[in-house]
Amino acid sequence: MPSASANYRTLLRTSGAVAFFLPSSVGRLGIAMTGIGIVWLVHARTGSYAAAGLVTGGFAIADAVAGPQIGRLVDRFGQARVLPCALGAHAGAVALLLAGAVPDLAAGMLVGATLPQLSALSAARWSALLSGERAAALPTAFALEALANGVSYLTGPVLVSVLGAAGHPDAGTLLAAVLVVGGGFALSANRRTMPPLTGRAEGRRAQRALFRPAFLRQVALGLALGVFFGAMQVSVTAYAVGRGTPGAAAPLYFASNCTSLIGGWAYGAWRHSGSPQRHQAAAAAGLSLATLPLTVLDTPVAVSATLALTGLAVPVLLILTTLLTRSAVPRAVLTQAFTWGNSASAAGSAAATAVAGQVVDAGGAQGGFGVAAGAAVTMTVLALGGLKGSPEADDERT
């Protein structure tokens, strides 16, 4: 354990690493709070969960569509020029939502469209910082990113819910915006580790790399992983409610989230051998094997243990998707490529929530778990397909 943790300490001692990782982590905590904050705010204002869900859905769609476009601007003009503009627009959109100056749906979509993907910006900085001989540390860096995301999405919704339950439904949205804008401006002010810009002509040529099969495979994997997330959220809740113990949903989620943090930490601390493609195929196959029993299991102990097993594989897939995305595209479109992966995952989760809900209504929680298992099997097929091609070497990236 101490030896493994030393890998993370060594990574964070890299010159300039802490200076961008900490503000990006603060900002992504705010990002994790934004969606649920909108739910609390709109429900308090309208008394309708349907209205809250509609606004949150609009927020998620706008975020998924606009994210890659912001990433493209960042690749073209740099984080220092684009990020402050996006953050200013985001602050204005949140102000409109809090004031009720425009319809909630329109304001929610503006909030989503201006939300910067700070995790993608941070991953791009790691890629620039750990280039050449130091690239072997990238799996640990991306594992650290996955851990930061996991902690954010574990604690962020809790903070918002505490504020909402205390009678301050608008405070969650306001606090989220403060964290996003504050962390984002601190990140943009740190120019030392910003990825170098490329010329306009080179950037245009690099756009073609976004159609490479190796990159599209990672986007498809992100989409399938989003489907897995969305289906699991609906199915776990349906399982707990179906047994007459709705309060059991939280411990079930907690078991999966805790093992997810452990799995991400362990993979990042491990000294890797073998190709990332093989690791990805193994992780996807492991997730499939862990998820399939959920379609027939019924006892709480068995379901909880199986959910914990699925949590071990998920962060490994996230880390490897990021790593293989980096190797599939040139540096000139790297931020955009990372945001496409995030958007695909968000879109898959949103679609799966609706589909799994209908399946659960028709066949119970096991049917919803079947949707998640199908997504895991799809990831396995895609990852196995990646074994047929040769990975692109770092020195071939332009």
Coordinates of C-alpha atoms in Angstrom, one line a residue:
M1 CA 0.0 0.0 0.0
P2 CA 2.7 2.6 0.9
S3 CA 4.7 1.6 -2.2
A4 CA 1.7 2.0 -4.4
S5 CA 0.7 5.3 -3.0
A6 CA 4.3 6.5 -3.7
N7 CA 3.5 6.4 -7.4
Y8 CA 0.8 9.1 -6.9
R9 CA 3.1 11.2 -4.6
T10 CA 5.8 11.0 -7.2
L11 CA 3.4 12.1 -9.9
L12 CA 2.1 15.1 -7.9
R13 CA 5.7 16.2 -7.3
T14 CA 6.1 16.7 -11.1
S15 CA 6.8 20.3 -11.6
G16 CA 3.5 22.2 -12.2
A17 CA 1.2 19.2 -11.6
V18 CA -0.5 20.3 -8.4
A19 CA -0.9 23.9 -9.6
F20 CA -3.4 22.8 -12.3
F21 CA -4.8 19.6 -10.8
L22 CA -6.1 21.2 -7.6
P23 CA -8.1 24.0 -9.3
S24 CA -9.5 21.6 -11.9
S25 CA -10.6 19.3 -9.1
V26 CA -12.4 22.2 -7.3
G27 CA -14.1 23.1 -10.6
R28 CA -15.2 19.5 -11.3
L29 CA -16.8 19.3 -7.9
G30 CA -19.0 22.2 -8.9
I31 CA -19.7 20.4 -12.2
A32 CA -20.9 17.3 -10.3
M33 CA -23.2 19.5 -8.3
T34 CA -24.8 21.4 -11.2
G35 CA -27.3 18.9 -12.5
I36 CA -28.8 17.9 -9.1
G37 CA -28.7 21.5 -8.1
I38 CA -31.0 22.4 -11.0
V39 CA -33.3 19.6 -9.9
W40 CA -33.6 21.0 -6.4
L41 CA -34.0 24.6 -7.6
V42 CA -36.6 24.0 -10.3
H43 CA -38.7 21.6 -8.1
A44 CA -38.8 24.2 -5.3
R45 CA -39.9 26.8 -7.8
T46 CA -42.5 24.8 -9.6
G47 CA -43.4 21.9 -7.2
S48 CA -43.0 19.5 -10.2
Y49 CA -40.4 16.8 -10.6
A50 CA -41.5 16.6 -14.2
A51 CA -40.5 20.2 -14.8
A52 CA -37.2 19.7 -12.9
G53 CA -36.4 16.6 -15.0
L54 CA -37.2 18.5 -18.2
V55 CA -34.9 21.4 -17.4
T56 CA -32.1 19.0 -16.2
G57 CA -32.5 17.0 -19.4
G58 CA -32.1 20.2 -21.5
F59 CA -29.1 21.1 -19.4
A60 CA -27.5 17.7 -20.1
I61 CA -28.2 17.7 -23.8
A62 CA -26.8 21.2 -24.2
D63 CA -23.7 20.2 -22.3
A64 CA -23.2 17.2 -24.5
V65 CA -23.6 19.1 -27.7
A66 CA -21.6 22.2 -26.8
G67 CA -18.8 20.5 -24.9
P68 CA -16.8 19.3 -28.0
Q69 CA -17.3 22.8 -29.6
I70 CA -15.7 24.5 -26.6
G71 CA -13.0 21.8 -26.8
R72 CA -12.4 22.6 -30.4
L73 CA -12.0 26.3 -29.6
V74 CA -9.6 25.5 -26.8
D75 CA -7.4 23.4 -29.2
R76 CA -7.4 26.3 -31.7
F77 CA -7.0 29.3 -29.4
G78 CA -5.7 27.9 -26.1
Q79 CA -7.2 27.5 -22.6
A80 CA -6.1 31.0 -21.5
R81 CA -8.2 32.7 -24.1
V82 CA -11.3 30.4 -24.3
L83 CA -11.8 29.3 -20.7
P84 CA -12.4 32.8 -19.2
C85 CA -15.0 33.6 -21.9
A86 CA -16.8 30.3 -21.3
L87 CA -16.7 30.8 -17.5
G88 CA -18.1 34.4 -17.8
A89 CA -20.9 33.1 -20.0
H90 CA -21.6 30.3 -17.5
A91 CA -21.8 32.7 -14.6
G92 CA -24.3 34.8 -16.6
A93 CA -26.4 31.7 -17.4
V94 CA -26.5 30.7 -13.8
A95 CA -27.5 34.2 -12.8
L96 CA -30.4 34.0 -15.3
L97 CA -31.5 30.7 -13.9
L98 CA -31.4 31.9 -10.3
A99 CA -33.2 35.1 -11.0
G100 CA -35.9 33.4 -13.1
A101 CA -35.4 36.1 -15.7
V102 CA -36.0 33.7 -18.6
P103 CA -37.9 30.3 -18.8
D104 CA -36.2 27.7 -16.7
L105 CA -35.7 25.4 -19.7
A106 CA -33.9 28.1 -21.7
A107 CA -31.7 29.0 -18.7
G108 CA -30.9 25.4 -18.0
M109 CA -29.8 24.8 -21.6
L110 CA -27.6 28.0 -21.4
V111 CA -26.0 26.7 -18.2
G112 CA -25.2 23.4 -19.9
A113 CA -24.0 25.0 -23.1
T114 CA -21.5 27.2 -21.3
L115 CA -20.2 24.5 -18.8
P116 CA -16.5 23.9 -19.5
Q117 CA -15.2 20.3 -19.4
L118 CA -12.5 20.9 -16.9
S119 CA -11.6 17.2 -16.7
A120 CA -10.8 17.3 -20.4
L121 CA -8.7 20.4 -20.0
S122 CA -6.8 18.8 -17.1
A123 CA -6.3 15.5 -19.0
A124 CA -4.8 17.6 -21.9
R125 CA -2.4 19.2 -19.5
W126 CA -1.3 15.8 -18.2
S127 CA -0.7 14.7 -21.8
A128 CA 1.5 17.7 -22.5
L129 CA 3.3 17.5 -19.1
L130 CA 4.1 13.8 -19.3
S131 CA 5.3 13.5 -22.9
G132 CA 8.2 11.6 -24.3
E133 CA 10.1 9.6 -21.7
R134 CA 7.6 10.5 -18.9
A135 CA 4.6 9.2 -20.9
A136 CA 4.8 5.9 -18.9
A137 CA 3.3 7.8 -15.9
L138 CA 0.1 8.7 -17.9
P139 CA -2.0 5.7 -16.7
T140 CA -1.3 6.9 -13.1
A141 CA -2.2 10.5 -14.1
F142 CA -5.5 9.5 -15.7
A143 CA -6.2 7.2 -12.7
L144 CA -5.8 10.3 -10.5
E145 CA -8.2 12.1 -12.8
A146 CA -10.7 9.3 -12.4
L147 CA -10.4 9.3 -8.7
A148 CA -11.0 13.1 -8.6
N149 CA -14.1 12.6 -10.8
G150 CA -15.3 9.8 -8.6
V151 CA -14.9 11.8 -5.3
S152 CA -16.6 14.7 -6.9
Y153 CA -19.7 12.8 -8.0
L154 CA -19.8 11.0 -4.6
T155 CA -19.7 14.2 -2.5
G156 CA -21.1 16.8 -4.8
P157 CA -24.7 15.6 -4.9
V158 CA -24.6 15.1 -1.1
L159 CA -23.7 18.7 -0.6
V160 CA -26.5 19.9 -2.8
S161 CA -29.0 17.6 -1.1
V162 CA -28.0 18.8 2.3
L163 CA -28.5 22.4 1.3
G164 CA -31.8 21.6 -0.4
A165 CA -33.1 19.7 2.6
A166 CA -32.2 22.6 4.8
G167 CA -34.5 24.8 2.9
H168 CA -31.9 26.5 0.6
P169 CA -32.6 24.9 -2.9
D170 CA -30.9 27.7 -4.7
A171 CA -27.8 27.5 -2.6
G172 CA -26.6 24.3 -4.3
T173 CA -26.7 25.9 -7.8
L174 CA -25.0 29.0 -6.6
L175 CA -22.3 27.1 -4.8
A176 CA -21.7 24.9 -7.8
A177 CA -21.3 27.9 -10.0
V178 CA -18.8 29.5 -7.6
L179 CA -16.7 26.3 -7.6
V180 CA -16.8 26.0 -11.4
V181 CA -16.0 29.6 -12.1
G182 CA -13.4 29.9 -9.3
G183 CA -11.6 26.7 -10.1
G184 CA -11.8 27.4 -13.8
F185 CA -10.3 30.9 -13.6
A186 CA -7.5 29.6 -11.3
L187 CA -6.8 26.9 -14.0
S188 CA -6.8 29.4 -16.8
A189 CA -4.5 31.7 -14.9
N190 CA -1.9 28.9 -14.7
R191 CA -0.3 29.2 -18.1
R192 CA 2.9 27.2 -17.4
T193 CA 1.4 23.8 -18.1
M194 CA -1.0 24.7 -20.9
P195 CA -0.7 22.5 -24.0
P196 CA 1.2 24.3 -26.8
L197 CA -0.9 25.5 -29.7
T198 CA -0.5 24.3 -33.2
G199 CA -0.9 26.2 -36.5
R200 CA -4.2 26.7 -38.2
A201 CA -3.3 24.5 -41.1
E202 CA -2.1 21.7 -38.9
G203 CA -5.2 22.0 -36.8
R204 CA -7.4 21.6 -39.9
R205 CA -5.4 18.5 -41.0
A206 CA -5.7 17.1 -37.5
Q207 CA -9.5 17.3 -37.6
R208 CA -9.5 14.2 -39.9
A209 CA -8.1 12.2 -37.1
L210 CA -11.5 12.4 -35.4
F211 CA -12.8 10.0 -38.0
R212 CA -10.1 7.4 -37.4
P213 CA -11.5 4.0 -36.4
A214 CA -9.3 3.9 -33.3
F215 CA -10.8 7.1 -32.0
L216 CA -14.4 6.3 -33.0
R217 CA -14.0 3.0 -31.2
Q218 CA -13.2 4.9 -28.0
V219 CA -16.2 7.2 -28.5
A220 CA -18.4 4.2 -29.0
L221 CA -17.0 2.6 -25.8
G222 CA -17.8 5.9 -24.0
L223 CA -21.3 5.8 -25.3
A224 CA -21.8 2.2 -24.2
L225 CA -20.3 3.0 -20.8
G226 CA -22.8 5.9 -20.5
V227 CA -25.6 3.4 -21.3
F228 CA -24.3 1.2 -18.5
F229 CA -24.3 4.0 -16.0
G230 CA -27.8 5.1 -16.9
A231 CA -29.3 1.6 -16.8
M232 CA -27.6 0.8 -13.5
Q233 CA -29.0 4.0 -11.8
V234 CA -32.5 3.1 -12.8
S235 CA -32.2 -0.6 -12.1
V236 CA -30.7 -0.2 -8.6
T237 CA -33.4 2.2 -7.6
A238 CA -36.1 -0.1 -9.0
Y239 CA -34.6 -3.1 -7.2
A240 CA -34.7 -1.4 -3.8
V241 CA -38.2 0.0 -4.3
G242 CA -39.5 -3.3 -5.7
R243 CA -38.4 -5.0 -2.5
G244 CA -40.2 -2.4 -0.4
T245 CA -37.0 -1.0 0.9
P246 CA -36.3 2.2 -1.0
G247 CA -33.7 3.3 1.6
A248 CA -31.6 0.3 0.5
A249 CA -30.7 2.1 -2.8
A250 CA -28.2 4.4 -1.1
P251 CA -26.1 1.6 0.5
L252 CA -26.1 -0.3 -2.8
Y253 CA -24.8 2.8 -4.7
F254 CA -22.3 3.3 -1.9
A255 CA -20.9 -0.2 -2.2
S256 CA -20.4 0.2 -6.0
N257 CA -18.9 3.7 -5.6
C258 CA -16.4 2.7 -2.9
T259 CA -15.1 -0.3 -4.9
S260 CA -14.9 2.0 -7.9
L261 CA -12.6 4.4 -6.1
I262 CA -10.5 1.4 -4.9
G263 CA -10.3 0.0 -8.5
G264 CA -9.2 3.3 -10.0
W265 CA -6.6 3.8 -7.3
A266 CA -5.2 0.3 -7.6
Y267 CA -4.9 0.4 -11.4
G268 CA -3.2 3.8 -11.3
A269 CA -0.7 2.5 -8.7
W270 CA 0.0 -0.7 -10.5
R271 CA 3.2 -0.8 -12.6
H272 CA 1.6 -1.7 -16.0
S273 CA 2.8 -4.2 -18.5
G274 CA 1.2 -5.3 -21.7
S275 CA -0.8 -3.1 -24.1
P276 CA -3.7 -0.8 -23.0
Q277 CA -5.9 -2.5 -25.6
R278 CA -5.5 -5.8 -23.8
H279 CA -6.2 -4.2 -20.5
Q280 CA -9.3 -2.6 -21.9
A281 CA -10.6 -5.9 -23.3
A282 CA -9.9 -7.6 -20.0
A283 CA -11.7 -4.9 -18.0
A284 CA -14.7 -4.9 -20.3
A285 CA -14.9 -8.7 -20.2
G286 CA -14.7 -8.6 -16.4
L287 CA -17.5 -6.0 -16.2
S288 CA -19.7 -8.3 -18.4
L289 CA -19.1 -11.3 -16.2
A290 CA -19.9 -9.3 -13.1
T291 CA -23.0 -7.7 -14.5
L292 CA -24.7 -10.7 -16.1
P293 CA -25.6 -12.4 -12.8
L294 CA -27.6 -9.3 -11.8
T295 CA -30.2 -10.3 -14.4
V296 CA -31.2 -13.3 -12.2
L297 CA -30.0 -12.5 -8.6
D298 CA -32.5 -11.3 -6.1
T299 CA -31.1 -11.5 -2.6
P300 CA -29.8 -8.2 -1.3
V301 CA -26.4 -9.7 -0.2
A302 CA -25.8 -11.2 -3.6
V303 CA -26.9 -8.1 -5.4
S304 CA -24.7 -5.8 -3.2
A305 CA -21.6 -8.0 -3.7
T306 CA -22.1 -8.2 -7.4
L307 CA -22.5 -4.4 -7.7
A308 CA -19.3 -4.0 -5.8
L309 CA -17.5 -6.2 -8.3
T310 CA -18.8 -4.1 -11.2
G311 CA -17.4 -1.0 -9.5
L312 CA -13.9 -2.4 -9.7
A313 CA -13.9 -2.5 -13.5
V314 CA -15.6 0.8 -14.3
P315 CA -12.8 3.2 -13.4
V316 CA -10.2 1.0 -15.3
L317 CA -12.3 1.4 -18.4
L318 CA -12.5 5.1 -17.9
I319 CA -8.8 5.4 -17.5
L320 CA -8.0 3.2 -20.5
T321 CA -10.5 5.0 -22.7
T322 CA -8.8 8.3 -21.9
L323 CA -5.3 6.8 -22.5
L324 CA -6.3 5.2 -25.9
T325 CA -8.1 8.4 -27.0
R326 CA -4.8 10.2 -26.4
S327 CA -2.9 7.8 -28.6
A328 CA -5.5 7.8 -31.3
V329 CA -5.5 11.5 -32.2
P330 CA -2.9 14.3 -32.8
R331 CA -2.1 16.8 -30.1
A332 CA -3.9 19.5 -32.1
V333 CA -7.4 18.0 -31.4
L334 CA -6.7 16.4 -28.1
T335 CA -9.0 18.5 -25.9
Q336 CA -11.8 18.1 -28.5
A337 CA -11.3 14.4 -28.6
F338 CA -11.5 14.1 -24.8
T339 CA -14.8 16.2 -24.7
W340 CA -16.3 14.0 -27.4
G341 CA -15.8 11.0 -25.1
N342 CA -17.4 12.8 -22.2
S343 CA -20.3 13.9 -24.4
A344 CA -20.8 10.4 -25.7
S345 CA -21.0 9.0 -22.2
A346 CA -23.5 11.7 -21.2
A347 CA -25.7 11.0 -24.2
G348 CA -25.6 7.3 -23.5
S349 CA -26.6 7.8 -19.9
A350 CA -29.5 10.0 -20.8
A351 CA -30.8 7.6 -23.4
A352 CA -30.4 4.6 -21.2
T353 CA -32.3 6.2 -18.4
A354 CA -35.4 6.5 -20.6
V355 CA -35.0 3.0 -22.2
A356 CA -34.2 1.2 -18.9
G357 CA -37.2 2.9 -17.3
Q358 CA -39.5 1.4 -19.8
V359 CA -37.8 -2.0 -19.6
V360 CA -38.0 -2.0 -15.8
D361 CA -41.7 -1.1 -16.0
A362 CA -42.3 -4.1 -18.2
G363 CA -39.9 -6.7 -16.6
G364 CA -38.7 -5.4 -13.3
A365 CA -35.3 -4.5 -12.1
Q366 CA -33.7 -7.6 -13.7
G367 CA -34.8 -6.3 -17.1
G368 CA -33.0 -3.0 -16.4
F369 CA -29.9 -4.9 -15.3
G370 CA -30.1 -6.7 -18.6
V371 CA -29.8 -3.4 -20.4
A372 CA -26.6 -2.7 -18.4
A373 CA -25.3 -6.2 -19.2
G374 CA -25.9 -5.6 -22.9
A375 CA -23.9 -2.4 -22.7
A376 CA -21.0 -4.3 -21.0
V377 CA -21.0 -7.0 -23.6
T378 CA -21.0 -4.3 -26.3
M379 CA -17.9 -2.7 -24.7
T380 CA -16.3 -6.1 -24.7
V381 CA -16.9 -6.6 -28.4
L382 CA -15.6 -3.1 -29.2
A383 CA -12.5 -3.6 -27.0
L384 CA -11.7 -7.0 -28.6
G385 CA -12.0 -5.3 -32.0
G386 CA -9.3 -2.9 -30.9
L387 CA -6.9 -5.8 -30.5
K388 CA -6.8 -6.4 -34.2
G389 CA -5.3 -3.0 -35.0
S390 CA -1.9 -1.8 -33.9
P391 CA -1.8 1.1 -31.4
E392 CA -0.5 4.4 -32.7
A393 CA 2.8 5.3 -31.3
D394 CA 3.3 8.5 -29.4
D395 CA 6.1 9.6 -31.7
E396 CA 3.7 9.5 -34.7
R397 CA 1.3 12.0 -33.1
T398 CA 1.5 15.4 -34.7

